[in-house]
PDB file of C-alpha atoms in Angstrom:
ATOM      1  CA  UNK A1132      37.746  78.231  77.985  1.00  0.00           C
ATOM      2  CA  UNK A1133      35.096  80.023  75.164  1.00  0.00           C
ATOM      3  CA  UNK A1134      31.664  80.746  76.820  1.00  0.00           C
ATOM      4  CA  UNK A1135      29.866  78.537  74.789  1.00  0.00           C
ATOM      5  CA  UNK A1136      31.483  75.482  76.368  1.00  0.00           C
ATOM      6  CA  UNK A1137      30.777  76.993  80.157  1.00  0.00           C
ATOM      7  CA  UNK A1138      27.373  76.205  82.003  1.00  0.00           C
ATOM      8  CA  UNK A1139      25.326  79.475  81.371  1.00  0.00           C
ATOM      9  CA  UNK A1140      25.532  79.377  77.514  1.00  0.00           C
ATOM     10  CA  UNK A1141      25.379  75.572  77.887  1.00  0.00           C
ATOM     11  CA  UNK A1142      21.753  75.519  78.657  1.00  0.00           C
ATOM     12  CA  UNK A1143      20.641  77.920  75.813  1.00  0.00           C
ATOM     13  CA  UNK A1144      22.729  75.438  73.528  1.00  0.00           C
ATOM     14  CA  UNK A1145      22.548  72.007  74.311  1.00  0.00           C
ATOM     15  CA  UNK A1146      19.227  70.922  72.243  1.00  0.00           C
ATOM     16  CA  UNK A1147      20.174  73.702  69.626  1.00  0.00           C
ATOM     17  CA  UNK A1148      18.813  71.596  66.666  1.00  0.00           C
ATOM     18  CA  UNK A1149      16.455  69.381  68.667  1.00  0.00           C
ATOM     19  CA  UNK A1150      18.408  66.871  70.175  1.00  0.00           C
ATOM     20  CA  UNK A1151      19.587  66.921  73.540  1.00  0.00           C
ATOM     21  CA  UNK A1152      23.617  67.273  73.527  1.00  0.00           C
ATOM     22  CA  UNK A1153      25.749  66.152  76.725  1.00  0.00           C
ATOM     23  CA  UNK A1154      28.205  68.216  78.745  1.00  0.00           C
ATOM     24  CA  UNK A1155      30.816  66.342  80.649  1.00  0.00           C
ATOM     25  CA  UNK A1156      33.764  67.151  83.362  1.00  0.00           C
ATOM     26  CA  UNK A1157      36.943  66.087  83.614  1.00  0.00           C
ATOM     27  CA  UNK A1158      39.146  67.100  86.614  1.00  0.00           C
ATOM     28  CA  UNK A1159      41.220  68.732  83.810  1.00  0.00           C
ATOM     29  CA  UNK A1160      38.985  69.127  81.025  1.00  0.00           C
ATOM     30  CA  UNK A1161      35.768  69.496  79.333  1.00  0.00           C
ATOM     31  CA  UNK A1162      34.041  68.050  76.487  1.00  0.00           C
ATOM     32  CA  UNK A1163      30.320  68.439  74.418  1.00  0.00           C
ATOM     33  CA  UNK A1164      28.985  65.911  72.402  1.00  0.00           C
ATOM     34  CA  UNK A1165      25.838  64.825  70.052  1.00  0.00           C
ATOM     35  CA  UNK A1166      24.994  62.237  68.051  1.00  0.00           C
ATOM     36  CA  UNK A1167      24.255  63.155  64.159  1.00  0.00           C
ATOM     37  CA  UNK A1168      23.362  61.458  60.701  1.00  0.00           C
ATOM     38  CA  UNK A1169      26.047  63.492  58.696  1.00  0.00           C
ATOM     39  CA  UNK A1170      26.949  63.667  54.985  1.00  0.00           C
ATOM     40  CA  UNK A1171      30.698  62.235  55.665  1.00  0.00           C
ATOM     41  CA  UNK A1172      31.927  63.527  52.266  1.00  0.00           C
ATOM     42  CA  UNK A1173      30.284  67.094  52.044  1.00  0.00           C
ATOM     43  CA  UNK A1174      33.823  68.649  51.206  1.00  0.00           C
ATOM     44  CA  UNK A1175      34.403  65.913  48.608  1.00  0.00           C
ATOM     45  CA  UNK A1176      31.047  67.246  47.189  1.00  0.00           C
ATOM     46  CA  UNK A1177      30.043  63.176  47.529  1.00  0.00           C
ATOM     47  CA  UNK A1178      27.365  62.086  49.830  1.00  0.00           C
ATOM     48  CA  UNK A1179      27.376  59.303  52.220  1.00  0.00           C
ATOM     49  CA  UNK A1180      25.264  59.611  55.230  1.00  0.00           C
ATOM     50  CA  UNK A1181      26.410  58.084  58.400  1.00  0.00           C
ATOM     51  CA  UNK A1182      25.669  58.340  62.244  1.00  0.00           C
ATOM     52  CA  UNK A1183      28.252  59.713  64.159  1.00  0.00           C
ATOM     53  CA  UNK A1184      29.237  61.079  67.046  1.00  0.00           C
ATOM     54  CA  UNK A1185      30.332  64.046  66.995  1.00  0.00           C
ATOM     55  CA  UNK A1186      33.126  65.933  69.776  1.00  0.00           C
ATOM     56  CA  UNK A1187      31.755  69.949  68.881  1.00  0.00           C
ATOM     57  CA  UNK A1188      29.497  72.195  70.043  1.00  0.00           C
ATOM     58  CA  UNK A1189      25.149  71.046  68.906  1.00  0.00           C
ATOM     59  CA  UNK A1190      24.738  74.732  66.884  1.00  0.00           C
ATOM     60  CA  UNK A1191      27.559  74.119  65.006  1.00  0.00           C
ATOM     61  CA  UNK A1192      29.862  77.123  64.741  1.00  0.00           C
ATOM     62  CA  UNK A1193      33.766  77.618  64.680  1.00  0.00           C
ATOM     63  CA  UNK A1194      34.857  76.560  68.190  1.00  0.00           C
ATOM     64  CA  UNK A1195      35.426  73.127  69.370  1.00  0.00           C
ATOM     65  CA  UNK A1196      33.449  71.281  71.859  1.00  0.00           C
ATOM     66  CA  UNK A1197      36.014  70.780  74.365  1.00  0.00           C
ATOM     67  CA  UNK A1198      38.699  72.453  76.672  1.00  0.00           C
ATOM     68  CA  UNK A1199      41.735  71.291  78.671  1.00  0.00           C
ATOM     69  CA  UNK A1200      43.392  72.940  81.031  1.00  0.00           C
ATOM     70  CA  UNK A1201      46.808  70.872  80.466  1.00  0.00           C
ATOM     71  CA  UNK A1202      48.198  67.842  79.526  1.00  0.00           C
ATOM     72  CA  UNK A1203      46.117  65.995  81.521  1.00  0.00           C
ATOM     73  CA  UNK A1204      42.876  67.521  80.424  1.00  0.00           C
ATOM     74  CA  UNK A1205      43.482  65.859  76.698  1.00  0.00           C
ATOM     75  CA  UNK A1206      44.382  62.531  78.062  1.00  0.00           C
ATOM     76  CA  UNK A1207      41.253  62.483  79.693  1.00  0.00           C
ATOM     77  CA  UNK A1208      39.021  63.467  76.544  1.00  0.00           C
ATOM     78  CA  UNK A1209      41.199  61.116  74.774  1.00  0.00           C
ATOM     79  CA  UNK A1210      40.240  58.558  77.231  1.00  0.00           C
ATOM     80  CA  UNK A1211      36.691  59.203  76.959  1.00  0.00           C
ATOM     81  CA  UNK A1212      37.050  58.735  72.939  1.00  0.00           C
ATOM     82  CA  UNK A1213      38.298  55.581  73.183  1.00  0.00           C
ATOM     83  CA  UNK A1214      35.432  54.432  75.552  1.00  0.00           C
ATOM     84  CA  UNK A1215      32.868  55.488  72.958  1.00  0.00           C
ATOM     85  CA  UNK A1216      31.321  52.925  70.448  1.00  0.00           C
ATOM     86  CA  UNK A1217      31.574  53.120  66.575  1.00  0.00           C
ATOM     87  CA  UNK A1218      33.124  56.439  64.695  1.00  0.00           C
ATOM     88  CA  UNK A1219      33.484  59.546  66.477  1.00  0.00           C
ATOM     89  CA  UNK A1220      34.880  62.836  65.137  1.00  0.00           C
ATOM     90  CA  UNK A1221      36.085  65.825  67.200  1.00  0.00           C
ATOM     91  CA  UNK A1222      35.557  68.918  65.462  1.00  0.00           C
ATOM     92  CA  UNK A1223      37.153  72.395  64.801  1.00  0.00           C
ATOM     93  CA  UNK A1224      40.047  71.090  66.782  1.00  0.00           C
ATOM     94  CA  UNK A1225      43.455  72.726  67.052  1.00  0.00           C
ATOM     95  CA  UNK A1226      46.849  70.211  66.977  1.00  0.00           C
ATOM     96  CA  UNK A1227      45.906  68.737  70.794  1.00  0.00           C
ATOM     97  CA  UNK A1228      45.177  65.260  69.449  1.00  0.00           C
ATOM     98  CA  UNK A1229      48.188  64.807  66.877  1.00  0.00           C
ATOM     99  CA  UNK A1230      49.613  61.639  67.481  1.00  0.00           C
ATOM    100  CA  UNK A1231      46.370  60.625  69.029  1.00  0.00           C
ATOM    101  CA  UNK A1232      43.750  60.066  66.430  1.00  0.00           C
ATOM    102  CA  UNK A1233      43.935  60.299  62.746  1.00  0.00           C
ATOM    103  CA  UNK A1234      43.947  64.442  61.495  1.00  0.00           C
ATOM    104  CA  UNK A1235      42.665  65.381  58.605  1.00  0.00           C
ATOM    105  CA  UNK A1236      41.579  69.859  58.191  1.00  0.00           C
ATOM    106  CA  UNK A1237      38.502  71.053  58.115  1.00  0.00           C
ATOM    107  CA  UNK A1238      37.148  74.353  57.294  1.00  0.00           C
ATOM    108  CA  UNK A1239      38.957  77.303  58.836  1.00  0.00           C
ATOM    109  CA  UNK A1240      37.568  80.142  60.561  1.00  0.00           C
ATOM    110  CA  UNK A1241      38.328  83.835  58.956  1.00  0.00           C
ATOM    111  CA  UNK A1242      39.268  85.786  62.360  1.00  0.00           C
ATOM    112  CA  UNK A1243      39.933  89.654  62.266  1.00  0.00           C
ATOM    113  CA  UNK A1244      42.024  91.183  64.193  1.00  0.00           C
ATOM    114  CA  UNK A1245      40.124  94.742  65.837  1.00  0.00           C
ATOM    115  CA  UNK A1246      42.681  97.640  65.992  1.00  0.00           C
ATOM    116  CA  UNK A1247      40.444 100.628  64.707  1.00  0.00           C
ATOM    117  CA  UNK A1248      38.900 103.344  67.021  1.00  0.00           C
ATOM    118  CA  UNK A1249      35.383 102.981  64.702  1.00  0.00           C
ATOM    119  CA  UNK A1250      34.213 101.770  61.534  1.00  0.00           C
ATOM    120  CA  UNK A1251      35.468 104.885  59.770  1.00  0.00           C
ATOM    121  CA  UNK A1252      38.865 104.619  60.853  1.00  0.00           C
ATOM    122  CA  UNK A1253      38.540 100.956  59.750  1.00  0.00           C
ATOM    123  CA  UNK A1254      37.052 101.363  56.308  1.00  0.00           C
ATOM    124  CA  UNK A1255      39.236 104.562  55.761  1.00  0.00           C
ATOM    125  CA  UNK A1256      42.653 101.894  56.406  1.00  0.00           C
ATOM    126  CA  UNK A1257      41.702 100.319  53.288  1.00  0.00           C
ATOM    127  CA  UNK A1258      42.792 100.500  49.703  1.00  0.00           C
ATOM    128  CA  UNK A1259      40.871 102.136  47.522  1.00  0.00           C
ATOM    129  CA  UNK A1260      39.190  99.165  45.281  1.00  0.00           C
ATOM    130  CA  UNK A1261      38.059  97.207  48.743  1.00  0.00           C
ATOM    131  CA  UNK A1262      37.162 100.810  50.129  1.00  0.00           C
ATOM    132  CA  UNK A1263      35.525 101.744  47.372  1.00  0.00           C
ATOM    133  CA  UNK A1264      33.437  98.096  46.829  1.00  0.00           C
ATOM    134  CA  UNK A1265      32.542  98.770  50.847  1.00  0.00           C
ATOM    135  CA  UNK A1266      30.850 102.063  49.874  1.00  0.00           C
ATOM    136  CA  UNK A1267      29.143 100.792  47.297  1.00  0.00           C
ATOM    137  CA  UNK A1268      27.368  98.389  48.872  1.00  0.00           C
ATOM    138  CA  UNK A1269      26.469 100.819  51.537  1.00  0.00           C
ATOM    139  CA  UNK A1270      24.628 102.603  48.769  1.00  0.00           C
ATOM    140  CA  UNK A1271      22.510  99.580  48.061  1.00  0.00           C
ATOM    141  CA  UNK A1272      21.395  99.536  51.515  1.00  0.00           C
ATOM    142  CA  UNK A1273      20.131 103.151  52.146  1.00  0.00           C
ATOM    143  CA  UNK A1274      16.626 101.942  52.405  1.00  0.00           C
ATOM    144  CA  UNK A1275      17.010  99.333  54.359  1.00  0.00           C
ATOM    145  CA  UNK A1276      15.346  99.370  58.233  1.00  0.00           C
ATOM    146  CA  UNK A1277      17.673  97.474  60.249  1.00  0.00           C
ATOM    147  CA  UNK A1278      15.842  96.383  63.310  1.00  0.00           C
ATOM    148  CA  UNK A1279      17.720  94.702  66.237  1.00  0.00           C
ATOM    149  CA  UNK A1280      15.961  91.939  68.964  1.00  0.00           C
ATOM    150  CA  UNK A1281      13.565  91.122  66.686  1.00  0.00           C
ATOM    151  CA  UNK A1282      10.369  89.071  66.602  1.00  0.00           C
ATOM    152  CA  UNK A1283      11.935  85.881  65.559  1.00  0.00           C
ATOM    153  CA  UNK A1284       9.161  84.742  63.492  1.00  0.00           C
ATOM    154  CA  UNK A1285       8.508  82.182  60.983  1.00  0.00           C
ATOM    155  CA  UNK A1286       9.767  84.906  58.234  1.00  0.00           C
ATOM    156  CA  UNK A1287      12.592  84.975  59.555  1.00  0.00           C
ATOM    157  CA  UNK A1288      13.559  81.002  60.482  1.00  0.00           C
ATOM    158  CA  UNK A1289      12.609  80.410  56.924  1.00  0.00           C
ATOM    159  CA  UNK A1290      15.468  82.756  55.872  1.00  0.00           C
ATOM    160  CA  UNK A1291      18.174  80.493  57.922  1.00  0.00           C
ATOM    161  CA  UNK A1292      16.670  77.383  56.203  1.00  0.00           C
ATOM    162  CA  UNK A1293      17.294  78.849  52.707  1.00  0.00           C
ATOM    163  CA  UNK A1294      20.628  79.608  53.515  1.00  0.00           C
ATOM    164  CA  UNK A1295      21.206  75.822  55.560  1.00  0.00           C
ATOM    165  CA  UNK A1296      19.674  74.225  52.404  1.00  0.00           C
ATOM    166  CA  UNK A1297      21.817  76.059  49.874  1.00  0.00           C
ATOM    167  CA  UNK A1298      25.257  75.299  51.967  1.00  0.00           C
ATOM    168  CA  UNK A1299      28.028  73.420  50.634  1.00  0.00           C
ATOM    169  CA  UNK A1300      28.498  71.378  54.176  1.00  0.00           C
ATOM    170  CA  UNK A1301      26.066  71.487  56.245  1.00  0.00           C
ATOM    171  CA  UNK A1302      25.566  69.638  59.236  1.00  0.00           C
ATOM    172  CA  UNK A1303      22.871  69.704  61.878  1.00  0.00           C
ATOM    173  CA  UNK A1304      19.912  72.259  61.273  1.00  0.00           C
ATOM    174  CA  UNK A1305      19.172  74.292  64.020  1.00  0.00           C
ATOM    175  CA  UNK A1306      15.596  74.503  65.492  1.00  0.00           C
ATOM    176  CA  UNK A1307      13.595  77.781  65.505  1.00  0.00           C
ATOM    177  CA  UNK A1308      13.657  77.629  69.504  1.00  0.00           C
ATOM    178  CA  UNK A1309      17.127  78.085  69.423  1.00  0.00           C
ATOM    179  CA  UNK A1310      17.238  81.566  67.765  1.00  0.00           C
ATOM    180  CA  UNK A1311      14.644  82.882  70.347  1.00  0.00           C
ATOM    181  CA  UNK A1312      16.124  81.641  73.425  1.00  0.00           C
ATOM    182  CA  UNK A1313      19.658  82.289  72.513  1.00  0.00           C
ATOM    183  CA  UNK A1314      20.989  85.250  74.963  1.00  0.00           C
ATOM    184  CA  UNK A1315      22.734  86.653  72.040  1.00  0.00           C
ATOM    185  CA  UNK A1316      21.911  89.550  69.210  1.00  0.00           C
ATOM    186  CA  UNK A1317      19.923  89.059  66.970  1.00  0.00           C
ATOM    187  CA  UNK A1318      19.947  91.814  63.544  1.00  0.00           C
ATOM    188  CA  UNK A1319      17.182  91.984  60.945  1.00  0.00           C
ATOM    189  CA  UNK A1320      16.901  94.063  57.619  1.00  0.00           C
ATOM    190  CA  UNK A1321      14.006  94.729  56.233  1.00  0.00           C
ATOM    191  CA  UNK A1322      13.080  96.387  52.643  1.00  0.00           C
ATOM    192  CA  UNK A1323       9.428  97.424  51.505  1.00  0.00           C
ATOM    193  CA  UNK A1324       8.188  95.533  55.030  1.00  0.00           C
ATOM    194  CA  UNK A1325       9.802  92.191  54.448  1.00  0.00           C
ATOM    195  CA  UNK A1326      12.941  90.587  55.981  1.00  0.00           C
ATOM    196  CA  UNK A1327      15.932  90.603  53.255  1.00  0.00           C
ATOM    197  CA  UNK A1328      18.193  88.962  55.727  1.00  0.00           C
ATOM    198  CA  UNK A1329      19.419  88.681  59.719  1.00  0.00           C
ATOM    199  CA  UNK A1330      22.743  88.125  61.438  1.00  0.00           C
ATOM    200  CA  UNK A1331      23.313  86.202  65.037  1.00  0.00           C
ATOM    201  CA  UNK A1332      25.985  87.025  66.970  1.00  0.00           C
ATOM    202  CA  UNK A1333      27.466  86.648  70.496  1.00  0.00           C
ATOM    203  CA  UNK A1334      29.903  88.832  72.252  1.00  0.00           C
ATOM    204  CA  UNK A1335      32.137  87.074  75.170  1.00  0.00           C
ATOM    205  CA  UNK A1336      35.765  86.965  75.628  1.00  0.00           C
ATOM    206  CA  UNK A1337      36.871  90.128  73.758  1.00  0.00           C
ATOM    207  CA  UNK A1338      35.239  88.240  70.826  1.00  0.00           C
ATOM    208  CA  UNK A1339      32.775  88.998  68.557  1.00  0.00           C
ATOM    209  CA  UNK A1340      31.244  85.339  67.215  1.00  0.00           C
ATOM    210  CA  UNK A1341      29.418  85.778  64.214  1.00  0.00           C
ATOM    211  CA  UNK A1342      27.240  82.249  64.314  1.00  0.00           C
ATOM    212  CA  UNK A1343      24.154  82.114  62.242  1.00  0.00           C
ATOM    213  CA  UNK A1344      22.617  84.131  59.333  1.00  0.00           C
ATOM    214  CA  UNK A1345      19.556  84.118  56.958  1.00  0.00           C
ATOM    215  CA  UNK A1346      18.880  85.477  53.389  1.00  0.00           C
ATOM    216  CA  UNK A1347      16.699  86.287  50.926  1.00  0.00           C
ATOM    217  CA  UNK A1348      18.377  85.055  47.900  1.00  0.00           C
ATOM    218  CA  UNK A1349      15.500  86.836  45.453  1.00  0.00           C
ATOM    219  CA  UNK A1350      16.908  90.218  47.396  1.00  0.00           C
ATOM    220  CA  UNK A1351      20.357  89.234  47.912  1.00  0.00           C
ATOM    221  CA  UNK A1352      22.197  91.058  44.519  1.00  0.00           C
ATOM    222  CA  UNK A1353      19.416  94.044  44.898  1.00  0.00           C
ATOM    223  CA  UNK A1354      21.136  94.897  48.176  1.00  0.00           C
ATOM    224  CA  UNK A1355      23.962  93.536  48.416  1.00  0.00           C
ATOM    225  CA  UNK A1356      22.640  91.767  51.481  1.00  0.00           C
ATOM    226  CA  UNK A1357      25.043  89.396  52.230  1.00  0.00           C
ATOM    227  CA  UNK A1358      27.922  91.957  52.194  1.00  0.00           C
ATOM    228  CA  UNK A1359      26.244  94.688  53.997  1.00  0.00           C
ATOM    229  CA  UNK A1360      25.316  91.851  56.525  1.00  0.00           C
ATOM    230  CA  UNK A1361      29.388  91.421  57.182  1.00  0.00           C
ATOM    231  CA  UNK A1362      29.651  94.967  57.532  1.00  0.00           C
ATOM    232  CA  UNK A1363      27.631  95.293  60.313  1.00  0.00           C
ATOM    233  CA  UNK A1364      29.184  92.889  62.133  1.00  0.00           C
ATOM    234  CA  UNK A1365      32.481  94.625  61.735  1.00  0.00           C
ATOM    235  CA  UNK A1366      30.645  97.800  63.099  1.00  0.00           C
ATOM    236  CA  UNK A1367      29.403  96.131  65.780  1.00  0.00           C
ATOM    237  CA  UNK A1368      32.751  94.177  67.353  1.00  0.00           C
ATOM    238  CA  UNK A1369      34.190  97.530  66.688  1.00  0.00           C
ATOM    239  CA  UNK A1370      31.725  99.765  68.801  1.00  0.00           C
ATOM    240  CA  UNK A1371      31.707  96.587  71.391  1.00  0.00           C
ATOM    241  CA  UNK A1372      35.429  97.134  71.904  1.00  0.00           C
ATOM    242  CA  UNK A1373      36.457  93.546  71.333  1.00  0.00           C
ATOM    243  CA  UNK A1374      39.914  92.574  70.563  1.00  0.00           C
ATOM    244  CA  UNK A1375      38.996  89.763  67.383  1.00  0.00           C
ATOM    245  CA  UNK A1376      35.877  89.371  65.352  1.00  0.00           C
ATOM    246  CA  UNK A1377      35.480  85.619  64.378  1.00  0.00           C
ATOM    247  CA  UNK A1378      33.300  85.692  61.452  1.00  0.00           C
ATOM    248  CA  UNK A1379      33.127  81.679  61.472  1.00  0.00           C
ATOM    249  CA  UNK A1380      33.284  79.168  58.469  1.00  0.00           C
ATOM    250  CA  UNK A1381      32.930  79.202  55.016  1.00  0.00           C
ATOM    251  CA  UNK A1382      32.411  82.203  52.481  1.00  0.00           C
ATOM    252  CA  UNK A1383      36.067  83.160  53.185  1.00  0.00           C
ATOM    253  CA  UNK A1384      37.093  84.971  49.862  1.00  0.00           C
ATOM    254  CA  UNK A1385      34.319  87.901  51.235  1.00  0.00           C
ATOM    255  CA  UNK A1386      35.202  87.607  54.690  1.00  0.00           C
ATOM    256  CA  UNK A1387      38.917  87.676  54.084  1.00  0.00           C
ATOM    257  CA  UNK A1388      37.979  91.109  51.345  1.00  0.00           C
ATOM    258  CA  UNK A1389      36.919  92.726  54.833  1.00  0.00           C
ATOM    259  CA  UNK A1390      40.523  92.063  56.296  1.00  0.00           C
ATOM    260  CA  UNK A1391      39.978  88.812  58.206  1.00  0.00           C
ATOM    261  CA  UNK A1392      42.632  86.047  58.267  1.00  0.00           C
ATOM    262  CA  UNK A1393      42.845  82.131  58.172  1.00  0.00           C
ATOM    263  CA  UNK A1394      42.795  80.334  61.308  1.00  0.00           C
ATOM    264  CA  UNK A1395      43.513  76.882  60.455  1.00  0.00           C
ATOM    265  CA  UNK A1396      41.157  74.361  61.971  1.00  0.00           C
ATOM    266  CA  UNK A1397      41.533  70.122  62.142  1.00  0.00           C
ATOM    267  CA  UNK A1398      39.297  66.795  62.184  1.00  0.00           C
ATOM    268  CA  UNK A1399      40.145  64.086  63.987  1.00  0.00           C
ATOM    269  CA  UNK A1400      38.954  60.762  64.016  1.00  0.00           C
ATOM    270  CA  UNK A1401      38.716  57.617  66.284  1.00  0.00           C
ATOM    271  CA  UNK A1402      36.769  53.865  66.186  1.00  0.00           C
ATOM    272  CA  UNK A1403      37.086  52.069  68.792  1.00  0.00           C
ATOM    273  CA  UNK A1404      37.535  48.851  66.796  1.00  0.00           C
ATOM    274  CA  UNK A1405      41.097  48.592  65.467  1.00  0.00           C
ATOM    275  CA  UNK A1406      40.191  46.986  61.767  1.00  0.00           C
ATOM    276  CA  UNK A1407      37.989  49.706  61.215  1.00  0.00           C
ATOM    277  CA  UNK A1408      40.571  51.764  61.741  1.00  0.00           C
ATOM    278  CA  UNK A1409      42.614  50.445  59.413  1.00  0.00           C
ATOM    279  CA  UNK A1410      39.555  50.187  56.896  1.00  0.00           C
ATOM    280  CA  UNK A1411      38.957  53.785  56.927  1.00  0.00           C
ATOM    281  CA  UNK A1412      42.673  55.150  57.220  1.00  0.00           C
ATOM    282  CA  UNK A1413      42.536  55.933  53.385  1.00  0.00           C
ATOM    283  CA  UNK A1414      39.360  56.717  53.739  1.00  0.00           C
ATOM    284  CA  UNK A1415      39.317  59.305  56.441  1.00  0.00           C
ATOM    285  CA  UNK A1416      41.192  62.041  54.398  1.00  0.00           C
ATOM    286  CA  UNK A1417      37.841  62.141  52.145  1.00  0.00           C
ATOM    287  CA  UNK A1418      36.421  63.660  55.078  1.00  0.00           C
ATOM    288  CA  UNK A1419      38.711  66.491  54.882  1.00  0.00           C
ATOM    289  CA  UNK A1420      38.784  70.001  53.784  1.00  0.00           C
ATOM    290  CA  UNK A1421      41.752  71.787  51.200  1.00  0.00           C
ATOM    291  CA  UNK A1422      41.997  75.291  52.107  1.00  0.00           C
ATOM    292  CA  UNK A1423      42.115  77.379  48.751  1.00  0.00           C
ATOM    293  CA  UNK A1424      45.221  79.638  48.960  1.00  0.00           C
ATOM    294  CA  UNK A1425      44.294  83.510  49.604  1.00  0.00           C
ATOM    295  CA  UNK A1426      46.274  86.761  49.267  1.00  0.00           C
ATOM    296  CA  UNK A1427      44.585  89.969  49.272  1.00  0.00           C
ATOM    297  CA  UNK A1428      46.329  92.986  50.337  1.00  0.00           C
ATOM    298  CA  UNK A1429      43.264  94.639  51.819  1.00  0.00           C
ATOM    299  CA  UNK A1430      44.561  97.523  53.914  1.00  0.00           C
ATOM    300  CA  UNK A1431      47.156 100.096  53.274  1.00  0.00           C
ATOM    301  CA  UNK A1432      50.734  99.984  54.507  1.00  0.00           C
ATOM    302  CA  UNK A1433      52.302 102.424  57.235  1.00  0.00           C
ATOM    303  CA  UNK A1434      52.190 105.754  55.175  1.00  0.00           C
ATOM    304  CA  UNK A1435      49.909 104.985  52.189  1.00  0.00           C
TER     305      UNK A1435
END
């Protein structure tokens, strides 16, 4: 079971972007859920609002909102599904529900795999033109005061909103509140006194979860923000020790330039009225994602 699904990180979660979630146990299982007004076709690049409810966890990041020990842990969130009224979707899912409810994939994650004794070893493993793009950005940065624990201040929540109103999918907002009472890290770069950008992150399980971020897209190509933002995170998961660094959704092609992988995620979906069902079985594969194919060859072979 992730942390963000167990009581203590519960709390500092469940109203995330203002409205209260629910938690609920199974004798075999456990399962979040929220209510939302979503844009249904966001990776159809459509839009058709709709209220759902919604299986995942209320900030929104990578992991799904449930856990089952066994067997009997998915019949019972498939049991509490069926009891619910109108659509529901269960999000960032893995293949527990095939057979179940209708699948369709979603965004993956980009997970890297932490094998290098620090950030040298790890940028000195790769080939020269991702090495040498690495450094470069690095240059860009030199100036930059990077501040951790913050004042999460209005400066700074306004930098998440620009990047949660310039997203491809996005789906619920998350509240200023949330950042500041989040027992997490919390990064922040400032150049010439103002906030270029900041990174949210959370370190459980041998995992480094990279969940939130915000930009200043008027600095963003002067330092190479975004990038340099990634890096850090790398750094960080690598001092910390952990054994993966999940660097979330979306933006994969950069994530996936600093080594990380595809982890395949899934969408399922479930009305409890059967001729809906059948209404929206052509329909529901709008809702889904197609994972561009990727192949970079980012670090060097045994030898190289």
């Amino acid at each position: 079971m992730h942390s963000f699904i167990k009581p203590k990180l519960w709390a500092a979660i469940r109203n995330a972007h203002g409205e209260e979630s629910q938690r609920f146990e199974f004798e075999n299982g456990v399962l979040t859920a929220y209510a939302a007004k979503i844009n249904v076709l966001s990776f159809k690049l459509g839009h058709l609002k709709k209220r759902v409810r919604i299986v995942g966890l209320p900030p929104s990041i990578s992991l799904p909102g449930y856990h089952a020990e066994n067997a009997s842990g998915i019949r019972e969130i498939t049991d509490w599904v069926k009891t619910q009224k109108g659509h529901t979707l269960i999000l960032n899912a893995d293949d527990a529900f095939d057979g179940i409810f209708q699948k369709v994939s979603t965004l993956p994650s980009v997970v890297l795999k932490n094998t290098f004794k620090d950030f040298e070893a790890y940028v000195a493993t790769m080939r020269s033109h991702y090495r040498y793009r690495l450094i470069k950005a690095k240059k860009r940065f030199k100036d930059v005061e990077i501040i951790d624990a913050p004042d999460f201040d209005a400066s700074l929540y306004a930098l998440y909103e620009a990047v949660y109103e310039r997203s491809e999918y996005p789906l619920v907002k998350n509240t200023q509140a949330f950042f500041t009472a989040f027992p997490g890290y919390i990064t922040a770069f400032y150049a010439k006194g103002k906030p270029i950008g900041f990174c949210q992150y959370h370190i459980d399980d041998d995992v480094l979860y990279f969940m939130f971020c915000g930009l200043c897209y008027d600095a963003l190509k002067t330092y190479d923000t975004y990038l340099n933002l990634l890096m850090l995170i790398v750094e960080r998961g690598i001092e910390a020790g952990v054994k993966t660094i999940n660097f979330g959704q979306t933006t994969e092609t950069i994530k996936m330039k600093l080594g990380g992988e595809l982890t395949p995620l899934n969408l399922y979906y479930y009305h409890d009225n059967a001729l809906v069902r059948t209404i929206m079985k052509p329909i529901v594969p709008l809702l889904g994602y197609s994972t561009h194919t990727y192949h970079f060859h980012v670090f060097k072979n045994l030898g190289e």
